[in-house]
Amino acid sequence: MWERVSNDFMKEDNPYGPGDFRIRGEQVVSMKLTNPEITFKPRAERSDPSRAEPTEAWMSNVNERANRRSVRILEGHLVNGIEQRFEERAQQAEWWLSPSWNTIYLATGWTNYYDEPAVGQRYTPQLTQLFKSTDQGQEWEKLRWPEDQNITFLRFLDAQRGYLIGWGPKIWRTRDGGDHWDELPVPEGSRNPENPRQQFDLVALGQDNVLRLAFYDHAADASRIHALPWGEEISQQTFMIPGHVVMDIAANSEGNVYVLTTQGAPYFSLPAEEREAPRPSVVWSWNGDTLERLHEFPPELKGYALYLTPEEGLLVDGVDESSLMGSDVTAVSYDGGGSWKIEDEGRSAQGGYYDAQTGTRWRVEGYSLYRREIP
């Protein structure tokens, strides 16, 4: 059962959007990517009264609108309101919030949309920045980081120890809260010489403090899953899943690993005539020795996230694409993946997340914030 918590969630911040928010008690913090706000002249001031006309000329320029995108960190209270704590230009952003909420890491990426790629280059350069706050977002420090090194994922054990993963792919590790970073080797075969912006299909940090990396090996027609325990320099392949792309990985403190996959090779590597074939979502388990196929969902249910619930259930977050509009769904199993209860949550929400620590699921529709428990 959903409980409505607020009727005006994030209403104060324009343009509208809840962002990637987190809630603890009545407190809220959100990382929000925004487009610039576009306004229009009154009818009497337009050159053509029958057509909408932006207030300022730059609002009609696609490149200028892209250059003015930004990321914000907002913090506040469900009842007393939410305030902006930080803003930086960005078209891409990733963050990590510590369990205590004291420490926030934020990586931003910004591209000048007026620029063209340099001669012989495939892409226009992206400028990357890395920021850190140790007081719940009140004050921010810009950390030393090379602007030409993209950061796509942040995965931290705690405020001092963590990883950055970027295009290439590349991996860096810090032991001292971001003062120093060491680049680590990536798995053989994970890079594509023709694509400097190659990424891992999935990067996950388990409850066992092991970083797991997944990428598709086209020659083997299989996904390779590597494991990098904290403190080690080189990851090792632990298992492969033939004919599937990894969507998410969850691991408990004992090292039992669960994997959510999509059947088939990566979508954009397929010939056009094969892209519409059914691609079911599948859940697997790996106990350190054996890979077991636990469950295959109907093709219309597309899973994109996998969680371990506080009561050791498996939760798949997904979308039911059987109708034109689609709807959000959850699938939960409390018997190790043998049987599943699938619940339709309605049309796609504007935002939401599942808190795997408390078992609370949050959902935003319009300005309304809802929650329910999935223990």
Short mmCIF file of N, CA, C and O in Angstrom, two decimals, residues 148-271:
data_model
loop_
_atom_site.label_atom_id
_atom_site.label_comp_id
_atom_site.label_asym_id
_atom_site.label_seq_id
_atom_site.Cartn_x
_atom_site.Cartn_y
_atom_site.Cartn_z
N ASP A 148 40.36 16.19 -18.65
CA ASP A 148 40.12 15.35 -19.82
C ASP A 148 39.85 13.89 -19.46
O ASP A 148 39.73 13.04 -20.35
N GLN A 149 39.74 13.57 -18.17
CA GLN A 149 39.47 12.20 -17.73
C GLN A 149 38.03 12.11 -17.23
O GLN A 149 37.70 12.57 -16.14
N ASN A 150 37.18 11.50 -18.03
CA ASN A 150 35.76 11.38 -17.68
C ASN A 150 35.56 10.53 -16.42
O ASN A 150 36.32 9.59 -16.15
N ILE A 151 34.52 10.87 -15.66
CA ILE A 151 34.07 10.06 -14.52
C ILE A 151 32.61 9.71 -14.76
O ILE A 151 31.74 10.58 -14.82
N THR A 152 32.33 8.42 -14.92
CA THR A 152 30.97 7.96 -15.18
C THR A 152 30.32 7.38 -13.94
O THR A 152 29.12 7.52 -13.73
N PHE A 153 31.11 6.69 -13.11
CA PHE A 153 30.58 6.04 -11.92
C PHE A 153 31.43 6.38 -10.70
O PHE A 153 32.66 6.50 -10.79
N LEU A 154 30.78 6.54 -9.54
CA LEU A 154 31.45 6.65 -8.25
C LEU A 154 30.98 5.48 -7.40
O LEU A 154 29.77 5.26 -7.25
N ARG A 155 31.91 4.73 -6.83
CA ARG A 155 31.58 3.60 -5.98
C ARG A 155 32.47 3.66 -4.74
O ARG A 155 33.68 3.47 -4.83
N PHE A 156 31.87 3.98 -3.58
CA PHE A 156 32.64 4.20 -2.36
C PHE A 156 32.25 3.20 -1.27
O PHE A 156 31.06 2.88 -1.10
N LEU A 157 33.27 2.74 -0.52
CA LEU A 157 33.02 1.93 0.67
C LEU A 157 32.64 2.82 1.83
O LEU A 157 31.77 2.49 2.65
N ASP A 158 33.32 3.96 1.95
CA ASP A 158 33.07 4.94 3.00
C ASP A 158 33.63 6.27 2.52
O ASP A 158 34.05 6.39 1.36
N ALA A 159 33.64 7.27 3.39
CA ALA A 159 34.03 8.61 2.97
C ALA A 159 35.48 8.71 2.54
O ALA A 159 35.86 9.65 1.82
N GLN A 160 36.32 7.76 2.95
CA GLN A 160 37.74 7.82 2.63
C GLN A 160 38.13 6.89 1.48
O GLN A 160 39.09 7.16 0.76
N ARG A 161 37.42 5.78 1.30
CA ARG A 161 37.85 4.74 0.37
C ARG A 161 36.83 4.55 -0.75
O ARG A 161 35.63 4.38 -0.47
N GLY A 162 37.32 4.60 -1.98
CA GLY A 162 36.38 4.41 -3.08
C GLY A 162 37.05 4.37 -4.43
O GLY A 162 38.28 4.46 -4.56
N TYR A 163 36.21 4.21 -5.45
CA TYR A 163 36.66 4.09 -6.83
C TYR A 163 35.95 5.12 -7.71
O TYR A 163 34.79 5.48 -7.46
N LEU A 164 36.64 5.54 -8.75
CA LEU A 164 36.05 6.26 -9.86
C LEU A 164 36.24 5.42 -11.11
O LEU A 164 37.29 4.81 -11.30
N ILE A 165 35.23 5.38 -11.96
CA ILE A 165 35.30 4.63 -13.20
C ILE A 165 34.89 5.55 -14.33
O ILE A 165 33.87 6.24 -14.25
N GLY A 166 35.70 5.59 -15.39
CA GLY A 166 35.43 6.50 -16.49
C GLY A 166 35.59 5.85 -17.84
O GLY A 166 35.82 4.64 -17.96
N TRP A 167 35.47 6.68 -18.89
CA TRP A 167 35.59 6.19 -20.26
C TRP A 167 36.94 5.52 -20.47
O TRP A 167 37.95 5.90 -19.88
N GLY A 168 36.96 4.57 -21.34
CA GLY A 168 38.18 3.87 -21.71
C GLY A 168 37.98 2.37 -21.86
O GLY A 168 38.30 1.82 -22.88
N PRO A 169 37.46 1.68 -20.81
CA PRO A 169 37.20 2.20 -19.46
C PRO A 169 38.49 2.32 -18.64
O PRO A 169 39.50 1.69 -18.95
N LYS A 170 38.41 3.15 -17.58
CA LYS A 170 39.51 3.32 -16.64
C LYS A 170 38.97 3.25 -15.22
O LYS A 170 37.81 3.57 -14.97
N ILE A 171 39.84 2.84 -14.29
CA ILE A 171 39.48 2.73 -12.87
C ILE A 171 40.54 3.44 -12.04
O ILE A 171 41.74 3.24 -12.26
N TRP A 172 40.10 4.27 -11.09
CA TRP A 172 41.00 4.90 -10.13
C TRP A 172 40.51 4.58 -8.72
O TRP A 172 39.31 4.43 -8.48
N ARG A 173 41.45 4.54 -7.78
CA ARG A 173 41.10 4.22 -6.39
C ARG A 173 41.74 5.25 -5.46
O ARG A 173 42.87 5.69 -5.67
N THR A 174 40.97 5.65 -4.43
CA THR A 174 41.50 6.52 -3.39
C THR A 174 41.39 5.83 -2.04
O THR A 174 40.44 5.09 -1.79
N ARG A 175 42.36 6.11 -1.18
CA ARG A 175 42.35 5.62 0.20
C ARG A 175 42.27 6.76 1.20
O ARG A 175 42.19 6.52 2.41
N ASP A 176 42.33 8.01 0.69
CA ASP A 176 42.45 9.16 1.58
C ASP A 176 41.42 10.25 1.27
O ASP A 176 41.72 11.44 1.34
N GLY A 177 40.22 9.85 0.92
CA GLY A 177 39.16 10.83 0.70
C GLY A 177 39.31 11.69 -0.53
O GLY A 177 38.79 12.81 -0.57
N GLY A 178 40.00 11.18 -1.54
CA GLY A 178 40.10 11.91 -2.80
C GLY A 178 41.30 12.82 -2.93
O GLY A 178 41.44 13.50 -3.95
N ASP A 179 42.20 12.83 -1.94
CA ASP A 179 43.42 13.64 -2.07
C ASP A 179 44.35 13.05 -3.12
O ASP A 179 45.07 13.77 -3.82
N HIS A 180 44.38 11.73 -3.19
CA HIS A 180 45.23 11.04 -4.17
C HIS A 180 44.43 9.92 -4.83
O HIS A 180 43.61 9.27 -4.17
N TRP A 181 44.74 9.69 -6.11
CA TRP A 181 44.07 8.64 -6.87
C TRP A 181 45.11 7.79 -7.59
O TRP A 181 46.04 8.33 -8.20
N ASP A 182 44.95 6.49 -7.54
CA ASP A 182 45.83 5.56 -8.24
C ASP A 182 45.04 4.87 -9.33
O ASP A 182 43.96 4.31 -9.08
N GLU A 183 45.56 4.89 -10.56
CA GLU A 183 44.89 4.18 -11.65
C GLU A 183 45.21 2.69 -11.57
O GLU A 183 46.37 2.30 -11.36
N LEU A 184 44.19 1.86 -11.74
CA LEU A 184 44.33 0.42 -11.66
C LEU A 184 44.15 -0.21 -13.04
O LEU A 184 43.45 0.35 -13.89
N PRO A 185 44.74 -1.38 -13.27
CA PRO A 185 44.55 -2.06 -14.56
C PRO A 185 43.09 -2.47 -14.74
O PRO A 185 42.40 -2.78 -13.77
N VAL A 186 42.64 -2.46 -15.99
CA VAL A 186 41.29 -2.93 -16.29
C VAL A 186 41.39 -4.32 -16.91
O VAL A 186 42.44 -4.72 -17.39
N PRO A 187 40.30 -5.09 -16.87
CA PRO A 187 40.34 -6.44 -17.42
C PRO A 187 40.73 -6.46 -18.89
O PRO A 187 40.31 -5.60 -19.67
N GLU A 188 41.51 -7.45 -19.26
CA GLU A 188 41.88 -7.63 -20.66
C GLU A 188 40.61 -7.86 -21.48
O GLU A 188 39.74 -8.64 -21.11
N GLY A 189 40.51 -7.16 -22.59
CA GLY A 189 39.35 -7.32 -23.46
C GLY A 189 38.23 -6.34 -23.19
O GLY A 189 37.25 -6.30 -23.95
N SER A 190 38.36 -5.53 -22.14
CA SER A 190 37.27 -4.59 -21.81
C SER A 190 37.36 -3.30 -22.63
O SER A 190 36.40 -2.54 -22.69
N ARG A 191 38.51 -3.07 -23.27
CA ARG A 191 38.69 -1.86 -24.07
C ARG A 191 38.48 -2.13 -25.54
O ARG A 191 38.71 -3.23 -26.04
N ASN A 192 38.04 -1.08 -26.25
CA ASN A 192 37.83 -1.14 -27.69
C ASN A 192 38.71 -0.06 -28.31
O ASN A 192 38.46 1.13 -28.13
N PRO A 193 39.78 -0.45 -29.04
CA PRO A 193 40.70 0.55 -29.60
C PRO A 193 40.01 1.57 -30.49
O PRO A 193 40.51 2.68 -30.67
N GLU A 194 38.85 1.22 -31.05
CA GLU A 194 38.15 2.13 -31.94
C GLU A 194 37.21 3.08 -31.20
O GLU A 194 36.64 3.98 -31.81
N ASN A 195 37.05 2.88 -29.89
CA ASN A 195 36.12 3.71 -29.12
C ASN A 195 36.78 4.15 -27.81
O ASN A 195 36.76 3.41 -26.84
N PRO A 196 37.34 5.36 -27.77
CA PRO A 196 37.98 5.83 -26.54
C PRO A 196 37.00 6.06 -25.40
O PRO A 196 37.42 6.23 -24.26
N ARG A 197 35.70 6.06 -25.70
CA ARG A 197 34.69 6.26 -24.66
C ARG A 197 33.98 4.96 -24.29
O ARG A 197 32.86 4.96 -23.77
N GLN A 198 34.64 3.85 -24.55
CA GLN A 198 34.08 2.55 -24.16
C GLN A 198 33.84 2.52 -22.65
O GLN A 198 34.62 3.07 -21.87
N GLN A 199 32.75 1.88 -22.23
CA GLN A 199 32.42 1.76 -20.82
C GLN A 199 32.15 0.31 -20.46
O GLN A 199 31.85 -0.52 -21.33
N PHE A 200 32.23 0.00 -19.17
CA PHE A 200 31.75 -1.28 -18.69
C PHE A 200 30.23 -1.30 -18.82
O PHE A 200 29.57 -0.27 -18.72
N ASP A 201 29.68 -2.49 -19.02
CA ASP A 201 28.22 -2.60 -19.04
C ASP A 201 27.65 -2.34 -17.65
O ASP A 201 26.57 -1.77 -17.50
N LEU A 202 28.38 -2.73 -16.61
CA LEU A 202 27.89 -2.58 -15.25
C LEU A 202 29.06 -2.55 -14.28
O LEU A 202 30.02 -3.31 -14.43
N VAL A 203 28.98 -1.66 -13.29
CA VAL A 203 29.96 -1.58 -12.20
C VAL A 203 29.18 -1.58 -10.90
O VAL A 203 28.31 -0.73 -10.69
N ALA A 204 29.45 -2.53 -10.01
CA ALA A 204 28.69 -2.65 -8.76
C ALA A 204 29.65 -2.93 -7.61
O ALA A 204 30.60 -3.70 -7.74
N LEU A 205 29.37 -2.30 -6.47
CA LEU A 205 30.12 -2.53 -5.25
C LEU A 205 29.22 -3.28 -4.28
O LEU A 205 28.19 -2.76 -3.85
N GLY A 206 29.59 -4.52 -3.93
CA GLY A 206 28.74 -5.36 -3.11
C GLY A 206 28.88 -5.08 -1.62
O GLY A 206 29.78 -4.35 -1.17
N GLN A 207 27.99 -5.68 -0.84
CA GLN A 207 28.07 -5.57 0.62
C GLN A 207 29.34 -6.21 1.16
O GLN A 207 29.73 -5.94 2.30
N ASP A 208 30.01 -7.04 0.35
CA ASP A 208 31.27 -7.68 0.73
C ASP A 208 32.48 -6.83 0.37
O ASP A 208 33.62 -7.30 0.45
N ASN A 209 32.25 -5.57 -0.04
CA ASN A 209 33.31 -4.62 -0.40
C ASN A 209 34.12 -5.08 -1.61
O ASN A 209 35.31 -4.73 -1.76
N VAL A 210 33.50 -5.83 -2.48
CA VAL A 210 34.12 -6.27 -3.73
C VAL A 210 33.52 -5.48 -4.88
O VAL A 210 32.29 -5.41 -5.01
N LEU A 211 34.39 -4.87 -5.70
CA LEU A 211 33.94 -4.16 -6.89
C LEU A 211 33.83 -5.18 -8.02
O LEU A 211 34.79 -5.91 -8.32
N ARG A 212 32.66 -5.25 -8.65
CA ARG A 212 32.46 -6.18 -9.75
C ARG A 212 32.23 -5.41 -11.05
O ARG A 212 31.48 -4.43 -11.07
N LEU A 213 32.88 -5.88 -12.10
CA LEU A 213 32.87 -5.23 -13.39
C LEU A 213 32.34 -6.22 -14.42
O LEU A 213 32.76 -7.38 -14.44
N ALA A 214 31.42 -5.78 -15.27
CA ALA A 214 30.86 -6.66 -16.28
C ALA A 214 31.00 -6.00 -17.66
O ALA A 214 30.74 -4.80 -17.81
N PHE A 215 31.41 -6.79 -18.65
CA PHE A 215 31.48 -6.30 -20.02
C PHE A 215 31.25 -7.47 -20.97
O PHE A 215 31.49 -8.63 -20.63
N TYR A 216 30.73 -7.14 -22.16
CA TYR A 216 30.38 -8.18 -23.13
C TYR A 216 31.56 -8.48 -24.03
O TYR A 216 32.16 -7.57 -24.62
N ASP A 217 31.91 -9.76 -24.13
CA ASP A 217 32.98 -10.23 -25.01
C ASP A 217 32.31 -10.77 -26.27
O ASP A 217 31.72 -11.85 -26.25
N HIS A 218 32.41 -10.03 -27.37
CA HIS A 218 31.71 -10.43 -28.59
C HIS A 218 32.31 -11.70 -29.19
O HIS A 218 31.59 -12.51 -29.78
N ALA A 219 33.62 -11.88 -29.04
CA ALA A 219 34.25 -13.08 -29.59
C ALA A 219 33.73 -14.33 -28.89
O ALA A 219 33.52 -15.37 -29.53
N ALA A 220 33.53 -14.24 -27.58
CA ALA A 220 33.03 -15.38 -26.82
C ALA A 220 31.51 -15.42 -26.76
O ALA A 220 30.94 -16.41 -26.28
N ASP A 221 30.84 -14.35 -27.23
CA ASP A 221 29.39 -14.22 -27.15
C ASP A 221 28.92 -14.44 -25.71
O ASP A 221 28.02 -15.23 -25.44
N ALA A 222 29.55 -13.71 -24.80
CA ALA A 222 29.25 -13.89 -23.37
C ALA A 222 29.64 -12.64 -22.60
O ALA A 222 30.51 -11.87 -23.02
N SER A 223 28.99 -12.44 -21.46
CA SER A 223 29.39 -11.38 -20.52
C SER A 223 30.42 -11.94 -19.56
O SER A 223 30.25 -13.04 -19.00
N ARG A 224 31.48 -11.19 -19.37
CA ARG A 224 32.52 -11.56 -18.41
C ARG A 224 32.33 -10.73 -17.14
O ARG A 224 32.17 -9.51 -17.23
N ILE A 225 32.38 -11.36 -16.00
CA ILE A 225 32.23 -10.67 -14.72
C ILE A 225 33.53 -10.81 -13.95
O ILE A 225 33.97 -11.93 -13.66
N HIS A 226 34.16 -9.68 -13.65
CA HIS A 226 35.42 -9.63 -12.90
C HIS A 226 35.15 -9.12 -11.49
O HIS A 226 34.23 -8.33 -11.27
N ALA A 227 36.00 -9.54 -10.56
CA ALA A 227 35.88 -9.11 -9.16
C ALA A 227 37.19 -8.48 -8.71
O ALA A 227 38.27 -9.00 -9.00
N LEU A 228 37.07 -7.36 -7.98
CA LEU A 228 38.24 -6.66 -7.44
C LEU A 228 38.00 -6.40 -5.96
O LEU A 228 37.39 -5.41 -5.58
N PRO A 229 38.49 -7.28 -5.08
CA PRO A 229 38.37 -7.03 -3.63
C PRO A 229 39.17 -5.79 -3.25
O PRO A 229 40.19 -5.47 -3.86
N TRP A 230 38.70 -5.09 -2.21
CA TRP A 230 39.39 -3.89 -1.76
C TRP A 230 40.83 -4.23 -1.37
O TRP A 230 41.09 -5.20 -0.67
N GLY A 231 41.77 -3.39 -1.83
CA GLY A 231 43.17 -3.58 -1.50
C GLY A 231 43.96 -4.31 -2.56
O GLY A 231 45.19 -4.22 -2.59
N GLU A 232 43.29 -5.04 -3.44
CA GLU A 232 43.99 -5.72 -4.51
C GLU A 232 44.14 -4.81 -5.72
O GLU A 232 43.35 -3.87 -5.91
N GLU A 233 45.14 -5.09 -6.54
CA GLU A 233 45.45 -4.21 -7.67
C GLU A 233 44.79 -4.65 -8.97
O GLU A 233 44.47 -3.82 -9.81
N ILE A 234 44.62 -5.96 -9.14
CA ILE A 234 44.16 -6.49 -10.43
C ILE A 234 42.91 -7.32 -10.21
O ILE A 234 42.88 -8.21 -9.34
N SER A 235 41.86 -7.06 -10.98
CA SER A 235 40.63 -7.84 -10.88
C SER A 235 40.82 -9.21 -11.53
O SER A 235 41.68 -9.39 -12.41
N GLN A 236 40.01 -10.16 -11.11
CA GLN A 236 40.06 -11.51 -11.66
C GLN A 236 38.68 -11.89 -12.18
O GLN A 236 37.67 -11.59 -11.54
N GLN A 237 38.65 -12.56 -13.33
CA GLN A 237 37.36 -13.05 -13.82
C GLN A 237 36.85 -14.15 -12.91
O GLN A 237 37.58 -15.08 -12.58
N THR A 238 35.58 -14.03 -12.51
CA THR A 238 35.00 -15.03 -11.61
C THR A 238 34.04 -15.96 -12.33
O THR A 238 33.94 -17.14 -12.00
N PHE A 239 33.29 -15.43 -13.30
CA PHE A 239 32.41 -16.29 -14.09
C PHE A 239 31.97 -15.56 -15.35
O PHE A 239 32.23 -14.37 -15.52
N MET A 240 31.33 -16.31 -16.25
CA MET A 240 30.80 -15.77 -17.50
C MET A 240 29.32 -16.16 -17.63
O MET A 240 28.91 -17.19 -17.08
N ILE A 241 28.56 -15.33 -18.34
CA ILE A 241 27.17 -15.66 -18.64
C ILE A 241 27.01 -15.61 -20.15
O ILE A 241 27.00 -14.53 -20.75
N PRO A 242 26.90 -16.75 -20.81
CA PRO A 242 26.81 -16.77 -22.27
C PRO A 242 25.52 -16.12 -22.79
O PRO A 242 24.44 -16.31 -22.23
N GLY A 243 25.65 -15.32 -23.84
CA GLY A 243 24.50 -14.80 -24.56
C GLY A 243 23.62 -13.84 -23.81
O GLY A 243 22.45 -13.68 -24.16
N HIS A 244 24.15 -13.16 -22.81
CA HIS A 244 23.37 -12.19 -22.03
C HIS A 244 24.21 -10.95 -21.72
O HIS A 244 25.43 -11.05 -21.54
N VAL A 245 23.52 -9.79 -21.63
CA VAL A 245 24.14 -8.54 -21.21
C VAL A 245 23.78 -8.28 -19.76
O VAL A 245 22.61 -8.39 -19.38
N VAL A 246 24.76 -7.93 -18.94
CA VAL A 246 24.52 -7.68 -17.51
C VAL A 246 23.90 -6.31 -17.32
O VAL A 246 24.41 -5.29 -17.79
N MET A 247 22.77 -6.29 -16.57
CA MET A 247 22.08 -5.05 -16.24
C MET A 247 22.38 -4.58 -14.83
O MET A 247 22.46 -3.39 -14.56
N ASP A 248 22.53 -5.53 -13.88
CA ASP A 248 22.82 -5.15 -12.50
C ASP A 248 23.36 -6.36 -11.75
O ASP A 248 23.13 -7.52 -12.15
N ILE A 249 24.09 -6.07 -10.68
CA ILE A 249 24.67 -7.10 -9.81
C ILE A 249 24.46 -6.68 -8.36
O ILE A 249 24.65 -5.51 -8.01
N ALA A 250 24.04 -7.63 -7.52
CA ALA A 250 23.92 -7.40 -6.08
C ALA A 250 24.63 -8.54 -5.37
O ALA A 250 24.48 -9.71 -5.75
N ALA A 251 25.40 -8.22 -4.33
CA ALA A 251 26.13 -9.24 -3.57
C ALA A 251 25.97 -8.97 -2.09
O ALA A 251 26.06 -7.82 -1.64
N ASN A 252 25.74 -10.03 -1.30
CA ASN A 252 25.60 -9.85 0.15
C ASN A 252 26.95 -9.91 0.83
O ASN A 252 28.00 -10.08 0.18
N SER A 253 26.97 -9.75 2.13
CA SER A 253 28.23 -9.68 2.88
C SER A 253 29.00 -10.99 2.85
O SER A 253 30.20 -11.01 3.10
N GLU A 254 28.31 -12.12 2.56
CA GLU A 254 28.99 -13.41 2.47
C GLU A 254 29.56 -13.66 1.08
O GLU A 254 30.21 -14.70 0.87
N GLY A 255 29.31 -12.76 0.14
CA GLY A 255 29.85 -12.92 -1.20
C GLY A 255 28.96 -13.69 -2.15
O GLY A 255 29.40 -14.03 -3.26
N ASN A 256 27.72 -13.98 -1.75
CA ASN A 256 26.77 -14.58 -2.69
C ASN A 256 26.32 -13.50 -3.68
O ASN A 256 25.90 -12.42 -3.27
N VAL A 257 26.42 -13.81 -4.96
CA VAL A 257 26.23 -12.82 -6.01
C VAL A 257 24.97 -13.13 -6.80
O VAL A 257 24.73 -14.29 -7.17
N TYR A 258 24.17 -12.10 -7.06
CA TYR A 258 22.98 -12.22 -7.89
C TYR A 258 23.12 -11.25 -9.06
O TYR A 258 23.59 -10.12 -8.89
N VAL A 259 22.72 -11.71 -10.25
CA VAL A 259 22.92 -10.94 -11.47
C VAL A 259 21.61 -10.84 -12.24
O VAL A 259 20.89 -11.83 -12.40
N LEU A 260 21.31 -9.64 -12.71
CA LEU A 260 20.17 -9.40 -13.60
C LEU A 260 20.72 -9.17 -15.00
O LEU A 260 21.61 -8.33 -15.20
N THR A 261 20.21 -9.93 -15.99
CA THR A 261 20.71 -9.81 -17.35
C THR A 261 19.55 -9.63 -18.33
O THR A 261 18.39 -9.87 -18.01
N THR A 262 19.91 -9.22 -19.55
CA THR A 262 19.00 -9.20 -20.69
C THR A 262 19.53 -10.18 -21.72
O THR A 262 20.72 -10.15 -22.05
N GLN A 263 18.66 -11.02 -22.23
CA GLN A 263 19.08 -12.02 -23.20
C GLN A 263 19.54 -11.37 -24.50
O GLN A 263 18.92 -10.44 -24.99
N GLY A 264 20.65 -11.89 -25.05
CA GLY A 264 21.16 -11.40 -26.32
C GLY A 264 22.39 -10.53 -26.16
O GLY A 264 22.78 -10.15 -25.05
N ALA A 265 23.00 -10.20 -27.28
CA ALA A 265 24.16 -9.31 -27.30
C ALA A 265 23.71 -7.88 -27.08
O ALA A 265 22.51 -7.58 -27.11
N PRO A 266 24.64 -6.94 -26.81
CA PRO A 266 24.25 -5.54 -26.65
C PRO A 266 23.40 -5.05 -27.82
O PRO A 266 23.69 -5.34 -28.98
N TYR A 267 22.35 -4.30 -27.49
CA TYR A 267 21.33 -3.92 -28.47
C TYR A 267 21.91 -3.29 -29.72
O TYR A 267 21.58 -3.68 -30.85
N PHE A 268 22.79 -2.29 -29.56
CA PHE A 268 23.26 -1.54 -30.72
C PHE A 268 24.32 -2.29 -31.52
O PHE A 268 24.73 -1.83 -32.59
N SER A 269 24.76 -3.44 -31.02
CA SER A 269 25.68 -4.26 -31.80
C SER A 269 24.93 -5.24 -32.70
O SER A 269 25.55 -5.89 -33.55
N LEU A 270 23.62 -5.34 -32.52
CA LEU A 270 22.82 -6.29 -33.29
C LEU A 270 22.46 -5.72 -34.66
O LEU A 270 22.27 -4.50 -34.80
N PRO A 271 22.33 -6.57 -35.68
CA PRO A 271 21.79 -6.10 -36.96
C PRO A 271 20.37 -5.57 -36.75
O PRO A 271 19.65 -6.02 -35.86
#
